mmCIF file of C-alpha atoms in Angstrom:
data_model
loop_
_atom_site.group_PDB
_atom_site.id
_atom_site.type_symbol
_atom_site.label_atom_id
_atom_site.label_comp_id
_atom_site.label_asym_id
_atom_site.label_seq_id
_atom_site.Cartn_x
_atom_site.Cartn_y
_atom_site.Cartn_z
ATOM 1 C CA MET A 823 -1.023 -15.584 16.858
ATOM 2 C CA GLU A 824 -1.194 -13.025 19.677
ATOM 3 C CA ALA A 825 -1.269 -15.748 22.350
ATOM 4 C CA THR A 826 1.631 -17.626 20.739
ATOM 5 C CA LEU A 827 3.682 -14.448 20.539
ATOM 6 C CA SER A 828 2.912 -13.526 24.160
ATOM 7 C CA MET A 829 4.102 -16.960 25.336
ATOM 8 C CA ALA A 830 7.434 -16.443 23.554
ATOM 9 C CA LEU A 831 8.065 -13.016 25.093
ATOM 10 C CA PRO A 832 9.990 -12.370 28.301
ATOM 11 C CA PRO A 833 7.962 -12.026 31.507
ATOM 12 C CA GLY A 834 6.222 -8.653 31.783
ATOM 13 C CA ILE A 835 6.198 -8.037 28.018
ATOM 14 C CA VAL A 836 2.799 -8.500 26.373
ATOM 15 C CA ALA A 837 1.675 -8.445 22.750
ATOM 16 C CA LEU A 838 -1.489 -6.454 22.133
ATOM 17 C CA PRO A 839 -3.849 -7.277 19.250
ATOM 18 C CA PRO A 840 -2.229 -6.744 15.848
ATOM 19 C CA ALA A 841 -2.604 -3.643 13.728
ATOM 20 C CA ALA A 842 -4.190 -3.807 10.282
ATOM 21 C CA ALA A 843 -0.699 -3.091 8.898
ATOM 22 C CA GLN A 844 1.657 -5.836 7.819
ATOM 23 C CA GLY A 845 5.405 -5.544 7.497
ATOM 24 C CA GLY A 846 6.246 -8.688 5.566
ATOM 25 C CA VAL A 847 7.578 -9.594 2.160
ATOM 26 C CA VAL A 848 5.430 -8.963 -0.917
ATOM 27 C CA LEU A 849 5.740 -9.657 -4.624
ATOM 28 C CA ALA A 850 5.125 -6.672 -6.891
ATOM 29 C CA VAL A 851 5.340 -5.739 -10.558
ATOM 30 C CA THR A 852 5.275 -2.480 -12.458
ATOM 31 C CA ARG A 853 1.977 -1.502 -14.070
ATOM 32 C CA SER A 854 3.734 -1.880 -17.409
ATOM 33 C CA THR A 855 4.786 -5.471 -16.652
ATOM 34 C CA ALA A 856 1.305 -6.291 -15.337
ATOM 35 C CA GLY A 857 -0.299 -4.929 -18.525
ATOM 36 C CA ARG A 858 2.212 -6.436 -20.948
ATOM 37 C CA HIS A 859 1.881 -9.946 -19.477
ATOM 38 C CA LYS A 860 -1.756 -9.653 -18.291
ATOM 39 C CA LEU A 861 -0.722 -10.293 -14.689
ATOM 40 C CA ARG A 862 -3.559 -9.900 -12.202
ATOM 41 C CA GLY A 863 -2.069 -12.356 -9.738
ATOM 42 C CA LEU A 864 0.709 -14.884 -9.263
ATOM 43 C CA ALA A 865 -1.168 -17.649 -11.072
ATOM 44 C CA ASP A 866 -1.204 -15.477 -14.222
ATOM 45 C CA VAL A 867 2.594 -15.685 -14.443
ATOM 46 C CA ARG A 868 2.185 -19.193 -15.920
ATOM 47 C CA GLY A 869 0.718 -17.629 -19.041
ATOM 48 C CA ALA A 870 3.613 -15.224 -19.602
ATOM 49 C CA ARG A 871 5.314 -16.188 -22.863
ATOM 50 C CA THR A 872 8.760 -14.980 -21.878
ATOM 51 C CA GLY A 873 10.875 -15.946 -18.905
ATOM 52 C CA LEU A 874 10.300 -13.486 -16.098
ATOM 53 C CA THR A 875 12.846 -12.732 -13.396
ATOM 54 C CA LEU A 876 12.365 -12.719 -9.628
ATOM 55 C CA GLY A 877 14.453 -10.457 -7.421
ATOM 56 C CA GLY A 878 14.546 -7.320 -5.370
ATOM 57 C CA SER A 879 15.774 -5.689 -2.217
ATOM 58 C CA ALA A 880 14.095 -8.263 0.053
ATOM 59 C CA SER A 881 15.085 -11.320 -1.984
ATOM 60 C CA GLY A 882 17.590 -12.288 0.723
ATOM 61 C CA ASP A 883 14.969 -12.078 3.467
ATOM 62 C CA PRO A 884 14.365 -15.427 5.225
ATOM 63 C CA ASP A 885 10.657 -15.165 4.332
ATOM 64 C CA ALA A 886 11.283 -14.349 0.662
ATOM 65 C CA PRO A 887 9.873 -17.000 -1.637
ATOM 66 C CA SER A 888 12.285 -19.036 -3.698
ATOM 67 C CA VAL A 889 11.860 -19.729 -7.388
ATOM 68 C CA ALA A 890 11.269 -23.388 -6.437
ATOM 69 C CA ALA A 891 8.561 -22.537 -3.876
ATOM 70 C CA LEU A 892 6.684 -20.371 -6.380
ATOM 71 C CA LYS A 893 6.949 -23.094 -9.027
ATOM 72 C CA LYS A 894 5.584 -25.693 -6.620
ATOM 73 C CA ALA A 895 2.685 -23.511 -5.432
ATOM 74 C CA TYR A 896 1.708 -21.751 -8.656
ATOM 75 C CA GLY A 897 3.365 -23.784 -11.421
ATOM 76 C CA ILE A 898 5.329 -20.756 -12.588
ATOM 77 C CA THR A 899 8.878 -20.686 -13.896
ATOM 78 C CA LEU A 900 11.021 -17.677 -12.985
ATOM 79 C CA THR A 901 14.698 -16.873 -13.319
ATOM 80 C CA PRO A 902 16.380 -15.678 -10.096
ATOM 81 C CA ALA A 903 17.702 -12.123 -10.301
ATOM 82 C CA GLY A 904 19.043 -11.671 -6.750
ATOM 83 C CA THR A 905 18.694 -8.174 -5.384
ATOM 84 C CA ALA A 906 18.247 -6.602 -8.821
ATOM 85 C CA GLN A 907 15.723 -3.778 -8.660
ATOM 86 C CA ALA A 908 15.005 -4.280 -12.367
ATOM 87 C CA ALA A 909 13.570 -7.785 -11.840
ATOM 88 C CA ASP A 910 10.189 -8.369 -13.467
ATOM 89 C CA ILE A 911 8.660 -9.623 -10.228
ATOM 90 C CA ARG A 912 10.114 -7.724 -7.313
ATOM 91 C CA VAL A 913 10.533 -9.147 -3.834
ATOM 92 C CA LEU A 914 10.091 -6.213 -1.444
ATOM 93 C CA ARG A 915 9.095 -5.449 2.127
ATOM 94 C CA SER A 916 5.466 -4.310 2.214
ATOM 95 C CA THR A 917 6.617 -1.028 3.758
ATOM 96 C CA ASP A 918 9.196 -0.292 1.039
ATOM 97 C CA PRO A 919 8.483 3.272 -0.188
ATOM 98 C CA VAL A 920 9.330 2.203 -3.758
ATOM 99 C CA ILE A 921 5.918 0.465 -3.966
ATOM 100 C CA ALA A 922 4.002 3.738 -3.688
ATOM 101 C CA ARG A 923 6.644 5.901 -5.358
ATOM 102 C CA ASP A 924 6.788 3.735 -8.491
ATOM 103 C CA GLY A 925 3.102 2.727 -8.443
ATOM 104 C CA LEU A 926 3.917 -0.972 -8.226
ATOM 105 C CA VAL A 927 1.133 -3.554 -8.232
ATOM 106 C CA VAL A 928 1.394 -5.926 -5.264
ATOM 107 C CA HIS A 929 0.185 -9.433 -6.076
ATOM 108 C CA ALA A 930 -1.874 -11.378 -3.597
ATOM 109 C CA ASP A 931 -0.493 -14.711 -2.479
ATOM 110 C CA PRO A 932 -3.600 -16.876 -1.966
ATOM 111 C CA LYS A 933 -1.477 -19.998 -1.473
ATOM 112 C CA SER A 934 0.502 -18.296 1.338
ATOM 113 C CA VAL A 935 3.971 -19.012 -0.041
ATOM 114 C CA VAL A 936 5.058 -15.841 1.736
ATOM 115 C CA PRO A 937 4.018 -15.816 5.416
ATOM 116 C CA SER A 938 2.125 -12.752 6.592
ATOM 117 C CA GLU A 939 3.827 -10.545 9.168
ATOM 118 C CA HIS A 940 1.378 -8.680 11.326
ATOM 119 C CA VAL A 941 2.464 -5.604 13.263
ATOM 120 C CA PHE A 942 2.031 -6.227 16.990
ATOM 121 C CA PRO A 943 2.565 -3.544 19.624
ATOM 122 C CA LEU A 944 4.650 -4.928 22.473
ATOM 123 C CA ILE A 945 4.283 -3.348 25.871
ATOM 124 C CA SER A 946 5.696 -3.633 29.336
ATOM 125 C CA ALA A 947 2.541 -4.813 31.088
ATOM 126 C CA PRO A 948 3.238 -3.040 34.405
ATOM 127 C CA ALA A 949 4.012 0.260 32.628
ATOM 128 C CA VAL A 950 0.906 0.517 30.418
ATOM 129 C CA ASP A 951 -2.462 0.975 32.075
ATOM 130 C CA LEU A 952 -5.919 0.432 30.579
ATOM 131 C CA ALA A 953 -5.970 3.934 29.055
ATOM 132 C CA GLY A 954 -2.655 3.242 27.320
ATOM 133 C CA ARG A 955 -3.869 -0.115 26.019
ATOM 134 C CA THR A 956 -7.060 1.517 24.729
ATOM 135 C CA ALA A 957 -5.035 4.207 22.948
ATOM 136 C CA LEU A 958 -2.803 1.600 21.310
ATOM 137 C CA ALA A 959 -5.881 -0.352 20.218
ATOM 138 C CA ARG A 960 -7.184 2.795 18.461
ATOM 139 C CA VAL A 961 -3.845 3.161 16.675
ATOM 140 C CA ASN A 962 -4.021 -0.512 15.628
ATOM 141 C CA THR A 963 -7.360 -0.060 13.909
ATOM 142 C CA LEU A 964 -6.084 2.917 11.891
ATOM 143 C CA LEU A 965 -2.547 1.873 10.950
ATOM 144 C CA THR A 966 -2.529 0.271 7.491
ATOM 145 C CA THR A 967 0.366 -1.142 5.514
ATOM 146 C CA THR A 968 0.176 1.822 3.118
ATOM 147 C CA GLN A 969 0.358 4.285 5.998
ATOM 148 C CA LEU A 970 3.231 2.364 7.560
ATOM 149 C CA ALA A 971 5.049 2.597 4.216
ATOM 150 C CA LYS A 972 4.477 6.371 4.146
ATOM 151 C CA LEU A 973 5.872 6.667 7.673
ATOM 152 C CA THR A 974 8.906 4.610 6.617
ATOM 153 C CA ALA A 975 9.403 6.883 3.589
ATOM 154 C CA SER A 976 9.285 9.972 5.831
ATOM 155 C CA VAL A 977 11.943 8.537 8.125
ATOM 156 C CA ASP A 978 14.056 7.410 5.141
ATOM 157 C CA ALA A 979 13.844 11.010 3.870
ATOM 158 C CA GLY A 980 15.373 12.284 7.119
ATOM 159 C CA GLU A 981 12.413 12.980 9.379
ATOM 160 C CA THR A 982 12.842 11.656 12.906
ATOM 161 C CA PRO A 983 10.624 8.675 13.811
ATOM 162 C CA GLY A 984 9.047 10.667 16.645
ATOM 163 C CA LYS A 985 8.157 13.601 14.395
ATOM 164 C CA ALA A 986 6.726 11.312 11.698
ATOM 165 C CA ALA A 987 4.652 9.416 14.292
ATOM 166 C CA ARG A 988 3.349 12.632 15.912
ATOM 167 C CA ALA A 989 2.303 14.032 12.518
ATOM 168 C CA TRP A 990 0.483 10.803 11.643
ATOM 169 C CA LEU A 991 -1.248 10.656 15.041
ATOM 170 C CA ARG A 992 -2.418 14.273 14.557
ATOM 171 C CA THR A 993 -3.883 13.497 11.110
ATOM 172 C CA LYS A 994 -5.862 10.651 12.703
ATOM 173 C CA GLY A 995 -7.132 12.841 15.546
ATOM 174 C CA LEU A 996 -5.273 10.818 18.154
ATOM 175 C CA LEU A 997 -2.923 13.600 19.233
ATOM 176 C CA HIS A 998 -3.570 17.300 19.585
#
């Protein structure tokens, strides 16, 4: 993926290896919904006795799965709910702070209906030396999707991106 991305970038811009974090679309349910319908994964939705709805803030995203795609892959029947936050199965960005805030359960997608979206640092090759590349590689190994979501929540709450990033780098021992 890194090589493909680098070939698509303008000259002088290079993609470094991806971080552990992903920024793509996920499907999540409340703990209550998971317990009530015994949902441990997307395939379990088939066994739900009532019609469940699919919707959420990322339902309009180009990578969001359609009701038809989920039916084809998992044999499940859902009713579209658009951007409704009260949908049974929520379509969200993996960095949406509502996942942690509301304790939502993110379901794995073993059939890859939703494409993964890795976080790649892009650099200006002439401007970043070996020490800079090494530092970014250390950040990549430590930055998880959960931590990226927390950083997003901090910025959404009014903290500047720079301040949020500096605080996170300090907690990881990467900045003094």
